[in-house]
PDB file of C-alpha atoms and ligand atoms in Angstrom:
ATOM      1  CA  UNK A 677      40.335  -4.322 -25.626  1.00 48.00           C
ATOM      2  CA  UNK A 678      40.145  -1.533 -23.089  1.00 51.00           C
ATOM      3  CA  UNK A 679      41.688  -2.023 -19.527  1.00 66.00           C
ATOM      4  CA  UNK A 680      39.403  -3.124 -16.743  1.00 84.00           C
ATOM      5  CA  UNK A 681      37.192  -0.082 -15.983  1.00 91.00           C
ATOM      6  CA  UNK A 682      37.614   2.175 -12.999  1.00 96.00           C
ATOM      7  CA  UNK A 683      33.832   2.496 -12.267  1.00 98.00           C
ATOM      8  CA  UNK A 684      34.354   5.184  -9.582  1.00 98.00           C
ATOM      9  CA  UNK A 685      36.336   7.337 -12.072  1.00 98.00           C
ATOM     10  CA  UNK A 686      33.631   6.805 -14.703  1.00 98.00           C
ATOM     11  CA  UNK A 687      30.815   7.753 -12.052  1.00 98.00           C
ATOM     12  CA  UNK A 688      32.784  10.910 -11.284  1.00 98.00           C
ATOM     13  CA  UNK A 689      32.797  11.753 -14.981  1.00 98.00           C
ATOM     14  CA  UNK A 690      29.040  11.236 -15.157  1.00 98.00           C
ATOM     15  CA  UNK A 691      28.617  13.563 -12.140  1.00 98.00           C
ATOM     16  CA  UNK A 692      30.783  16.234 -13.826  1.00 98.00           C
ATOM     17  CA  UNK A 693      29.080  15.820 -17.329  1.00 98.00           C
ATOM     18  CA  UNK A 694      25.584  16.377 -15.704  1.00 98.00           C
ATOM     19  CA  UNK A 695      26.860  19.615 -14.221  1.00 98.00           C
ATOM     20  CA  UNK A 696      28.547  20.790 -17.565  1.00 98.00           C
ATOM     21  CA  UNK A 697      25.330  19.821 -19.620  1.00 99.00           C
ATOM     22  CA  UNK A 698      23.235  22.087 -17.177  1.00 99.00           C
ATOM     23  CA  UNK A 699      25.803  24.938 -17.443  1.00 98.00           C
ATOM     24  CA  UNK A 700      25.913  24.651 -21.239  1.00 98.00           C
ATOM     25  CA  UNK A 701      22.184  24.789 -21.641  1.00 98.00           C
ATOM     26  CA  UNK A 702      21.955  27.723 -19.191  1.00 98.00           C
ATOM     27  CA  UNK A 703      24.475  29.786 -21.277  1.00 98.00           C
ATOM     28  CA  UNK A 704      22.725  28.932 -24.545  1.00 98.00           C
ATOM     29  CA  UNK A 705      19.166  29.684 -23.152  1.00 98.00           C
ATOM     30  CA  UNK A 706      17.762  26.731 -25.060  1.00 98.00           C
ATOM     31  CA  UNK A 707      18.260  23.000 -25.726  1.00 98.00           C
ATOM     32  CA  UNK A 708      17.260  19.618 -24.477  1.00 98.00           C
ATOM     33  CA  UNK A 709      18.183  18.676 -20.838  1.00 98.00           C
ATOM     34  CA  UNK A 710      15.816  15.619 -20.171  1.00 98.00           C
ATOM     35  CA  UNK A 711      17.154  13.194 -22.888  1.00 98.00           C
ATOM     36  CA  UNK A 712      20.820  14.487 -22.285  1.00 99.00           C
ATOM     37  CA  UNK A 713      20.690  13.689 -18.557  1.00 99.00           C
ATOM     38  CA  UNK A 714      19.217  10.246 -19.193  1.00 99.00           C
ATOM     39  CA  UNK A 715      22.027   9.252 -21.542  1.00 99.00           C
ATOM     40  CA  UNK A 716      25.056  10.317 -19.520  1.00 99.00           C
ATOM     41  CA  UNK A 717      26.111   6.831 -18.384  1.00 99.00           C
ATOM     42  CA  UNK A 718      25.460   5.330 -21.817  1.00 99.00           C
ATOM     43  CA  UNK A 719      27.810   8.059 -23.359  1.00 99.00           C
ATOM     44  CA  UNK A 720      30.402   7.684 -20.646  1.00 98.00           C
ATOM     45  CA  UNK A 721      30.479   3.857 -20.962  1.00 98.00           C
ATOM     46  CA  UNK A 722      30.837   4.150 -24.788  1.00 98.00           C
ATOM     47  CA  UNK A 723      33.482   6.923 -25.106  1.00 98.00           C
ATOM     48  CA  UNK A 724      35.521   6.111 -21.983  1.00 98.00           C
ATOM     49  CA  UNK A 725      35.273   2.333 -21.930  1.00 98.00           C
ATOM     50  CA  UNK A 726      34.000   0.509 -25.088  1.00 98.00           C
ATOM     51  CA  UNK A 727      34.745   2.531 -28.211  1.00 98.00           C
ATOM     52  CA  UNK A 728      37.920   2.264 -30.178  1.00 98.00           C
ATOM     53  CA  UNK A 729      38.494   6.011 -31.164  1.00 98.00           C
ATOM     54  CA  UNK A 730      41.147   8.616 -31.445  1.00 98.00           C
ATOM     55  CA  UNK A 731      39.916  12.034 -30.447  1.00 98.00           C
ATOM     56  CA  UNK A 732      43.020  13.742 -31.965  1.00 97.00           C
ATOM     57  CA  UNK A 733      42.397  11.908 -35.302  1.00 98.00           C
ATOM     58  CA  UNK A 734      38.500  11.809 -35.508  1.00 98.00           C
ATOM     59  CA  UNK A 735      38.513  10.437 -39.098  1.00 98.00           C
ATOM     60  CA  UNK A 736      40.849   7.365 -38.156  1.00 98.00           C
ATOM     61  CA  UNK A 737      39.483   4.862 -40.578  1.00 97.00           C
ATOM     62  CA  UNK A 738      39.275   1.983 -38.042  1.00 98.00           C
ATOM     63  CA  UNK A 739      37.407   3.905 -35.518  1.00 98.00           C
ATOM     64  CA  UNK A 740      34.203   2.610 -34.014  1.00 99.00           C
ATOM     65  CA  UNK A 741      31.330   4.719 -35.365  1.00 98.00           C
ATOM     66  CA  UNK A 742      28.545   6.305 -33.169  1.00 98.00           C
ATOM     67  CA  UNK A 743      25.415   7.483 -34.692  1.00 99.00           C
ATOM     68  CA  UNK A 744      23.450   9.566 -32.199  1.00 99.00           C
ATOM     69  CA  UNK A 745      20.038   9.063 -33.826  1.00 98.00           C
ATOM     70  CA  UNK A 746      18.197  11.255 -31.253  1.00 98.00           C
ATOM     71  CA  UNK A 747      20.141  14.305 -32.459  1.00 98.00           C
ATOM     72  CA  UNK A 748      18.503  16.724 -30.133  1.00 98.00           C
ATOM     73  CA  UNK A 749      20.612  15.521 -27.225  1.00 98.00           C
ATOM     74  CA  UNK A 750      23.473  17.564 -28.410  1.00 98.00           C
ATOM     75  CA  UNK A 751      24.434  18.739 -24.926  1.00 98.00           C
ATOM     76  CA  UNK A 752      25.345  15.249 -23.710  1.00 99.00           C
ATOM     77  CA  UNK A 753      27.157  14.560 -27.086  1.00 99.00           C
ATOM     78  CA  UNK A 754      29.167  17.814 -26.928  1.00 99.00           C
ATOM     79  CA  UNK A 755      30.098  17.494 -23.387  1.00 99.00           C
ATOM     80  CA  UNK A 756      31.249  14.039 -23.916  1.00 99.00           C
ATOM     81  CA  UNK A 757      33.267  14.928 -27.125  1.00 99.00           C
ATOM     82  CA  UNK A 758      34.880  17.820 -25.396  1.00 98.00           C
ATOM     83  CA  UNK A 759      35.904  15.826 -22.422  1.00 98.00           C
ATOM     84  CA  UNK A 760      37.252  13.052 -24.632  1.00 98.00           C
ATOM     85  CA  UNK A 761      39.447  15.709 -26.292  1.00 98.00           C
ATOM     86  CA  UNK A 762      37.805  16.247 -29.615  1.00 98.00           C
ATOM     87  CA  UNK A 763      37.717  19.989 -29.168  1.00 98.00           C
ATOM     88  CA  UNK A 764      38.500  22.462 -26.369  1.00 98.00           C
ATOM     89  CA  UNK A 765      35.835  22.637 -23.407  1.00 98.00           C
ATOM     90  CA  UNK A 766      35.853  26.443 -24.026  1.00 98.00           C
ATOM     91  CA  UNK A 767      33.832  25.723 -27.140  1.00 98.00           C
ATOM     92  CA  UNK A 768      30.810  24.549 -25.009  1.00 98.00           C
ATOM     93  CA  UNK A 769      30.166  28.209 -24.166  1.00 98.00           C
ATOM     94  CA  UNK A 770      29.203  28.882 -27.695  1.00 98.00           C
ATOM     95  CA  UNK A 771      26.693  26.119 -27.887  1.00 98.00           C
ATOM     96  CA  UNK A 772      23.803  27.183 -30.117  1.00 98.00           C
ATOM     97  CA  UNK A 773      25.433  30.465 -30.872  1.00 97.00           C
ATOM     98  CA  UNK A 774      25.584  31.877 -34.442  1.00 95.00           C
ATOM     99  CA  UNK A 775      28.766  30.673 -36.185  1.00 94.00           C
ATOM    100  CA  UNK A 776      29.456  27.871 -33.610  1.00 97.00           C
ATOM    101  CA  UNK A 777      30.114  24.338 -34.836  1.00 98.00           C
ATOM    102  CA  UNK A 778      28.027  23.254 -31.753  1.00 98.00           C
ATOM    103  CA  UNK A 779      24.571  23.454 -33.351  1.00 98.00           C
ATOM    104  CA  UNK A 780      21.262  22.566 -31.614  1.00 98.00           C
ATOM    105  CA  UNK A 781      21.154  19.181 -33.327  1.00 98.00           C
ATOM    106  CA  UNK A 782      24.391  17.256 -33.897  1.00 98.00           C
ATOM    107  CA  UNK A 783      26.164  18.000 -37.139  1.00 97.00           C
ATOM    108  CA  UNK A 784      29.222  16.678 -38.893  1.00 98.00           C
ATOM    109  CA  UNK A 785      30.833  19.993 -38.398  1.00 97.00           C
ATOM    110  CA  UNK A 786      31.628  19.000 -34.973  1.00 98.00           C
ATOM    111  CA  UNK A 787      34.752  16.908 -34.664  1.00 98.00           C
ATOM    112  CA  UNK A 788      33.645  13.487 -33.637  1.00 98.00           C
ATOM    113  CA  UNK A 789      30.060  13.602 -35.006  1.00 98.00           C
ATOM    114  CA  UNK A 790      29.661  11.011 -37.693  1.00 98.00           C
ATOM    115  CA  UNK A 791      26.227  12.059 -39.077  1.00 98.00           C
ATOM    116  CA  UNK A 792      23.749  14.927 -39.072  1.00 98.00           C
ATOM    117  CA  UNK A 793      20.572  13.874 -37.154  1.00 98.00           C
ATOM    118  CA  UNK A 794      17.603  15.652 -35.725  1.00 97.00           C
ATOM    119  CA  UNK A 795      14.854  14.171 -37.695  1.00 98.00           C
ATOM    120  CA  UNK A 796      14.076  11.101 -35.662  1.00 98.00           C
ATOM    121  CA  UNK A 797      14.016   7.599 -36.971  1.00 98.00           C
ATOM    122  CA  UNK A 798      16.889   7.601 -39.368  1.00 98.00           C
ATOM    123  CA  UNK A 799      19.971   6.726 -37.429  1.00 98.00           C
ATOM    124  CA  UNK A 800      19.616   2.990 -37.467  1.00 99.00           C
ATOM    125  CA  UNK A 801      19.484   2.796 -41.165  1.00 98.00           C
ATOM    126  CA  UNK A 802      22.670   4.836 -41.275  1.00 98.00           C
ATOM    127  CA  UNK A 803      24.336   2.589 -38.861  1.00 99.00           C
ATOM    128  CA  UNK A 804      23.363  -0.471 -40.879  1.00 99.00           C
ATOM    129  CA  UNK A 805      24.810   1.070 -43.971  1.00 98.00           C
ATOM    130  CA  UNK A 806      28.153   1.750 -42.244  1.00 98.00           C
ATOM    131  CA  UNK A 807      28.087  -1.717 -40.695  1.00 98.00           C
ATOM    132  CA  UNK A 808      27.456  -3.390 -44.172  1.00 98.00           C
ATOM    133  CA  UNK A 809      30.270  -1.243 -45.528  1.00 98.00           C
ATOM    134  CA  UNK A 810      32.603  -2.492 -42.730  1.00 98.00           C
ATOM    135  CA  UNK A 811      31.707  -6.163 -43.628  1.00 98.00           C
ATOM    136  CA  UNK A 812      32.370  -5.616 -47.276  1.00 98.00           C
ATOM    137  CA  UNK A 813      35.731  -4.041 -46.443  1.00 98.00           C
ATOM    138  CA  UNK A 814      36.467  -6.797 -43.846  1.00 98.00           C
ATOM    139  CA  UNK A 815      37.023  -4.098 -41.263  1.00 98.00           C
ATOM    140  CA  UNK A 816      36.423  -4.996 -37.553  1.00 98.00           C
ATOM    141  CA  UNK A 817      35.257  -1.613 -36.310  1.00 98.00           C
ATOM    142  CA  UNK A 818      31.783  -1.510 -34.695  1.00 98.00           C
ATOM    143  CA  UNK A 819      28.846   0.850 -35.196  1.00 99.00           C
ATOM    144  CA  UNK A 820      26.648   2.078 -32.244  1.00 99.00           C
ATOM    145  CA  UNK A 821      23.392   3.893 -32.600  1.00 99.00           C
ATOM    146  CA  UNK A 822      21.702   5.704 -29.793  1.00 99.00           C
ATOM    147  CA  UNK A 823      17.918   5.987 -30.152  1.00 99.00           C
ATOM    148  CA  UNK A 824      15.168   7.578 -27.942  1.00 99.00           C
ATOM    149  CA  UNK A 825      12.140   5.560 -26.749  1.00 99.00           C
ATOM    150  CA  UNK A 826       9.800   8.074 -28.299  1.00 98.00           C
ATOM    151  CA  UNK A 827      11.793   7.691 -31.435  1.00 98.00           C
ATOM    152  CA  UNK A 828      10.862   3.940 -31.612  1.00 98.00           C
ATOM    153  CA  UNK A 829       7.346   4.993 -32.506  1.00 98.00           C
ATOM    154  CA  UNK A 830       8.787   5.833 -35.964  1.00 98.00           C
ATOM    155  CA  UNK A 831       8.084   3.061 -38.500  1.00 98.00           C
ATOM    156  CA  UNK A 832      11.452   3.619 -40.065  1.00 98.00           C
ATOM    157  CA  UNK A 833      13.138   2.199 -36.995  1.00 98.00           C
ATOM    158  CA  UNK A 834      11.426  -1.101 -37.503  1.00 98.00           C
ATOM    159  CA  UNK A 835      12.391  -1.220 -41.228  1.00 98.00           C
ATOM    160  CA  UNK A 836      15.975  -0.807 -40.184  1.00 99.00           C
ATOM    161  CA  UNK A 837      15.611  -3.429 -37.419  1.00 99.00           C
ATOM    162  CA  UNK A 838      14.400  -5.918 -39.945  1.00 98.00           C
ATOM    163  CA  UNK A 839      17.403  -5.011 -42.346  1.00 98.00           C
ATOM    164  CA  UNK A 840      20.046  -5.321 -39.599  1.00 99.00           C
ATOM    165  CA  UNK A 841      18.668  -8.894 -38.567  1.00 98.00           C
ATOM    166  CA  UNK A 842      18.444  -9.959 -42.254  1.00 98.00           C
ATOM    167  CA  UNK A 843      22.094  -9.009 -42.966  1.00 98.00           C
ATOM    168  CA  UNK A 844      23.285 -10.532 -39.532  1.00 98.00           C
ATOM    169  CA  UNK A 845      24.819  -7.214 -38.637  1.00 99.00           C
ATOM    170  CA  UNK A 846      26.589  -8.275 -35.461  1.00 98.00           C
ATOM    171  CA  UNK A 847      28.787  -5.337 -35.797  1.00 99.00           C
ATOM    172  CA  UNK A 848      25.852  -3.095 -35.004  1.00 99.00           C
ATOM    173  CA  UNK A 849      24.852  -2.285 -31.474  1.00 99.00           C
ATOM    174  CA  UNK A 850      21.742  -0.272 -30.953  1.00 99.00           C
ATOM    175  CA  UNK A 851      21.005   1.404 -27.680  1.00 99.00           C
ATOM    176  CA  UNK A 852      17.655   2.611 -26.577  1.00 99.00           C
ATOM    177  CA  UNK A 853      17.496   5.342 -23.933  1.00 99.00           C
ATOM    178  CA  UNK A 854      14.255   4.077 -22.407  1.00 99.00           C
ATOM    179  CA  UNK A 855      13.730   7.061 -20.307  1.00 98.00           C
ATOM    180  CA  UNK A 856       9.953   6.788 -20.358  1.00 98.00           C
ATOM    181  CA  UNK A 857       9.003  10.179 -21.584  1.00 98.00           C
ATOM    182  CA  UNK A 858       8.788  11.765 -25.089  1.00 98.00           C
ATOM    183  CA  UNK A 859       8.183  15.288 -26.036  1.00 98.00           C
ATOM    184  CA  UNK A 860       4.822  15.826 -24.586  1.00 97.00           C
ATOM    185  CA  UNK A 861       4.314  13.113 -21.946  1.00 98.00           C
ATOM    186  CA  UNK A 862       4.685   9.517 -20.937  1.00 98.00           C
ATOM    187  CA  UNK A 863       5.378   6.949 -23.600  1.00 98.00           C
ATOM    188  CA  UNK A 864       2.957   4.683 -21.901  1.00 98.00           C
ATOM    189  CA  UNK A 865       0.272   7.123 -22.218  1.00 98.00           C
ATOM    190  CA  UNK A 866       0.880   8.374 -25.769  1.00 98.00           C
ATOM    191  CA  UNK A 867       1.992   5.086 -27.610  1.00 98.00           C
ATOM    192  CA  UNK A 868       3.131   2.338 -25.463  1.00 98.00           C
ATOM    193  CA  UNK A 869       6.224   0.352 -26.598  1.00 98.00           C
ATOM    194  CA  UNK A 870       5.611  -2.763 -24.474  1.00 98.00           C
ATOM    195  CA  UNK A 871       6.443  -5.640 -24.715  1.00 98.00           C
ATOM    196  CA  UNK A 872       9.778  -4.064 -25.928  1.00 98.00           C
ATOM    197  CA  UNK A 873      12.103  -6.855 -25.314  1.00 98.00           C
ATOM    198  CA  UNK A 874       9.995  -9.536 -27.261  1.00 98.00           C
ATOM    199  CA  UNK A 875       9.308  -6.916 -29.911  1.00 98.00           C
ATOM    200  CA  UNK A 876      13.022  -6.713 -30.656  1.00 99.00           C
ATOM    201  CA  UNK A 877      13.591 -10.423 -30.286  1.00 98.00           C
ATOM    202  CA  UNK A 878      10.812 -11.084 -32.821  1.00 98.00           C
ATOM    203  CA  UNK A 879      12.734  -8.921 -35.227  1.00 98.00           C
ATOM    204  CA  UNK A 880      15.680 -11.122 -34.835  1.00 98.00           C
ATOM    205  CA  UNK A 881      17.834  -9.187 -32.372  1.00 99.00           C
ATOM    206  CA  UNK A 882      19.759 -10.149 -29.313  1.00 98.00           C
ATOM    207  CA  UNK A 883      18.275  -8.136 -26.645  1.00 99.00           C
ATOM    208  CA  UNK A 884      19.730  -6.900 -23.246  1.00 99.00           C
ATOM    209  CA  UNK A 885      17.613  -4.951 -20.912  1.00 98.00           C
ATOM    210  CA  UNK A 886      19.600  -3.257 -18.281  1.00 98.00           C
ATOM    211  CA  UNK A 887      19.742  -0.479 -15.774  1.00 98.00           C
ATOM    212  CA  UNK A 888      21.006   2.313 -17.982  1.00 98.00           C
ATOM    213  CA  UNK A 889      22.343   4.451 -15.109  1.00 98.00           C
ATOM    214  CA  UNK A 890      24.477   1.521 -13.712  1.00 98.00           C
ATOM    215  CA  UNK A 891      27.828   1.824 -15.356  1.00 98.00           C
ATOM    216  CA  UNK A 892      29.027  -1.749 -14.448  1.00 98.00           C
ATOM    217  CA  UNK A 893      26.028  -3.436 -15.961  1.00 98.00           C
ATOM    218  CA  UNK A 894      26.112  -1.077 -19.069  1.00 98.00           C
ATOM    219  CA  UNK A 895      29.734  -2.053 -19.597  1.00 98.00           C
ATOM    220  CA  UNK A 896      28.974  -5.678 -19.213  1.00 98.00           C
ATOM    221  CA  UNK A 897      26.128  -5.393 -21.754  1.00 98.00           C
ATOM    222  CA  UNK A 898      28.362  -3.644 -24.208  1.00 98.00           C
ATOM    223  CA  UNK A 899      30.918  -6.400 -23.925  1.00 98.00           C
ATOM    224  CA  UNK A 900      28.231  -8.997 -24.368  1.00 98.00           C
ATOM    225  CA  UNK A 901      27.042  -7.159 -27.489  1.00 98.00           C
ATOM    226  CA  UNK A 902      30.460  -7.402 -28.998  1.00 98.00           C
ATOM    227  CA  UNK A 903      30.676 -11.170 -28.217  1.00 98.00           C
ATOM    228  CA  UNK A 904      27.353 -11.948 -29.883  1.00 98.00           C
ATOM    229  CA  UNK A 905      27.725 -13.320 -33.426  1.00 98.00           C
ATOM    230  CA  UNK A 906      25.341 -13.465 -36.369  1.00 98.00           C
ATOM    231  CA  UNK A 907      22.839 -11.046 -34.820  1.00 98.00           C
ATOM    232  CA  UNK A 908      22.668  -7.395 -33.994  1.00 99.00           C
ATOM    233  CA  UNK A 909      22.253  -6.533 -30.397  1.00 99.00           C
ATOM    234  CA  UNK A 910      19.994  -3.881 -28.836  1.00 99.00           C
ATOM    235  CA  UNK A 911      20.688  -2.783 -25.305  1.00 99.00           C
ATOM    236  CA  UNK A 912      17.505  -1.331 -23.792  1.00 99.00           C
ATOM    237  CA  UNK A 913      18.835   1.055 -21.269  1.00 99.00           C
ATOM    238  CA  UNK A 914      16.181   1.616 -18.620  1.00 99.00           C
ATOM    239  CA  UNK A 915      16.714   5.218 -17.486  1.00 99.00           C
ATOM    240  CA  UNK A 916      14.928   8.334 -16.193  1.00 98.00           C
ATOM    241  CA  UNK A 917      14.428  11.346 -18.282  1.00 98.00           C
ATOM    242  CA  UNK A 918      16.122  14.254 -16.572  1.00 98.00           C
ATOM    243  CA  UNK A 919      18.128  11.771 -14.245  1.00 98.00           C
ATOM    244  CA  UNK A 920      20.054  13.467 -11.414  1.00 98.00           C
ATOM    245  CA  UNK A 921      18.016  16.619 -11.024  1.00 98.00           C
ATOM    246  CA  UNK A 922      14.959  15.704  -8.993  1.00 98.00           C
ATOM    247  CA  UNK A 923      12.726  18.529 -10.285  1.00 98.00           C
ATOM    248  CA  UNK A 924      13.432  17.547 -13.858  1.00 98.00           C
ATOM    249  CA  UNK A 925      12.946  13.702 -13.616  1.00 98.00           C
ATOM    250  CA  UNK A 926      10.169  12.312 -15.712  1.00 98.00           C
ATOM    251  CA  UNK A 927       8.874  15.800 -16.401  1.00 98.00           C
ATOM    252  CA  UNK A 928       7.966  16.355 -20.143  1.00 98.00           C
ATOM    253  CA  UNK A 929       8.350  19.964 -19.481  1.00 98.00           C
ATOM    254  CA  UNK A 930      12.141  19.627 -19.226  1.00 98.00           C
ATOM    255  CA  UNK A 931      12.356  17.867 -22.598  1.00 98.00           C
ATOM    256  CA  UNK A 932      13.301  21.039 -24.532  1.00 98.00           C
ATOM    257  CA  UNK A 933      13.842  23.849 -22.108  1.00 98.00           C
ATOM    258  CA  UNK A 934      17.140  25.311 -20.682  1.00 98.00           C
ATOM    259  CA  UNK A 935      17.322  26.178 -16.965  1.00 98.00           C
ATOM    260  CA  UNK A 936      17.537  29.870 -16.189  1.00 98.00           C
ATOM    261  CA  UNK A 937      20.188  30.916 -13.705  1.00 98.00           C
ATOM    262  CA  UNK A 938      18.167  30.404 -10.681  1.00 98.00           C
ATOM    263  CA  UNK A 939      17.060  26.914 -11.850  1.00 98.00           C
ATOM    264  CA  UNK A 940      20.681  26.216 -12.733  1.00 98.00           C
ATOM    265  CA  UNK A 941      21.743  27.138  -9.234  1.00 98.00           C
ATOM    266  CA  UNK A 942      18.878  24.957  -7.657  1.00 98.00           C
ATOM    267  CA  UNK A 943      19.804  22.071  -9.983  1.00 98.00           C
ATOM    268  CA  UNK A 944      23.427  22.137  -9.127  1.00 98.00           C
ATOM    269  CA  UNK A 945      22.630  22.224  -5.375  1.00 98.00           C
ATOM    270  CA  UNK A 946      20.686  19.067  -5.502  1.00 98.00           C
ATOM    271  CA  UNK A 947      22.546  17.300  -8.324  1.00 98.00           C
ATOM    272  CA  UNK A 948      22.639  13.685  -7.508  1.00 97.00           C
ATOM    273  CA  UNK A 949      25.671  11.306  -7.663  1.00 96.00           C
ATOM    274  CA  UNK A 950      24.292   8.421  -9.665  1.00 95.00           C
TER     275      UNK A 950
HETATM  276  C1  TPP B2229      10.707  12.953 -37.300  1.00 65.61           C
HETATM  277  C2  TPP B2229      10.686  13.850 -36.145  1.00 65.61           C
HETATM  278  N1  TPP B2229       9.406  14.108 -35.615  1.00 65.61           N
HETATM  279  C3  TPP B2229       9.318  14.942 -34.497  1.00 65.61           C
HETATM  280  C4  TPP B2229      10.566  15.513 -34.060  1.00 65.61           C
HETATM  281  C5  TPP B2229      10.353  16.495 -32.867  1.00 65.61           C
HETATM  282  N2  TPP B2229      10.959  15.909 -31.694  1.00 65.61           N
HETATM  283  C6  TPP B2229      12.208  16.312 -31.199  1.00 65.61           C
HETATM  284  S1  TPP B2229      12.702  15.378 -29.822  1.00 65.61           S
HETATM  285  C7  TPP B2229      11.136  14.525 -29.841  1.00 65.61           C
HETATM  286  C8  TPP B2229      10.827  13.702 -28.702  1.00 65.61           C
HETATM  287  C9  TPP B2229      11.654  12.373 -28.775  1.00 65.61           C
HETATM  288  O1  TPP B2229      11.426  11.533 -27.643  1.00 65.61           O
HETATM  289  P1  TPP B2229      12.447  10.549 -27.217  1.00 65.61           P
HETATM  290  O2  TPP B2229      12.869   9.718 -28.456  1.00 65.61           O
HETATM  291  O3  TPP B2229      11.834   9.720 -26.148  1.00 65.61           O
HETATM  292  O4  TPP B2229      13.679  11.427 -26.835  1.00 65.61           O
HETATM  293  P2  TPP B2229      14.201  11.709 -25.390  1.00 65.61           P
HETATM  294  O5  TPP B2229      13.256  11.275 -24.335  1.00 65.61           O
HETATM  295  O6  TPP B2229      15.433  10.905 -25.219  1.00 65.61           O
HETATM  296  O7  TPP B2229      14.589  13.142 -25.342  1.00 65.61           O
HETATM  297  C10 TPP B2229      10.279  14.907 -30.841  1.00 65.61           C
HETATM  298  C11 TPP B2229       8.901  14.548 -31.113  1.00 65.61           C
HETATM  299  C12 TPP B2229      11.721  15.267 -34.718  1.00 65.61           C
HETATM  300  N3  TPP B2229      12.834  15.757 -34.154  1.00 65.61           N
HETATM  301  N4  TPP B2229      11.756  14.322 -35.715  1.00 65.61           N
HETATM  302 MG1   MG B2230      12.459   9.461 -24.185  1.00 65.61          MG
END
């Protein structure tokens, strides 16, 4: 078990990660800020509190597995992995450049990435497979799966949800980044997910709905998920797309667009401490 978390230190990481995400996107000239900024606290809570992992030994067989099913949020993944020590931070400058192992969508060429994603709706099935494997091998590592809210509109997610409950995969923890916005607009306008908590419950899951920007409650939810037996847990993390940069928040226009140099400057000036 990890030590009691230093919430102030984790918050400081989240602040720095947002800055590095924006800088990384600006240098690349393309990529996905909105769903990266909304997932910062989720990634910090996982990689700097909950997960058992060894950045200097990424293939350690007892490591917890993380499947980033919304593979377009590579900026937050790479900033997290670099800061955790999987590869030098200098590499972030080569994000989306030819020959770099930091591709636009997460890829196993990157140390610390478990599975290639980008085509939405597949990650939970992969997580289930890994978790079934762990049970067969009597291994105690856990598998986490980060999904987008728009991603939940994919039918394959719900097939996987049934599978996890049927097999009582209490070693799976899904996290939904419920940032309210998909590629082209609000979830509630395009295809509403509500009532989301009862939907997951009816599929046999233990459900926790939390403020996805509050590191203390995220951490408590991750602990509760681990303590829950015979059922998979989903943490519905209520977030804001673009969190931390007021002019990006809830704006579908910032789903897949890099800030130019002036926009980067403006964003860094107003960057919020969450
Ligand atoms: C199967 C599939 N369909 C469409 C896309 C194109 N696409 C990339 S991101 C995205 C929006 C995803 O929205 P959401 O899951 O809410 O992600 P977030 O808000 O966290 O960025 C879409 C439609 C895709 N990657 N895969
Ligand atoms: Mg979304």
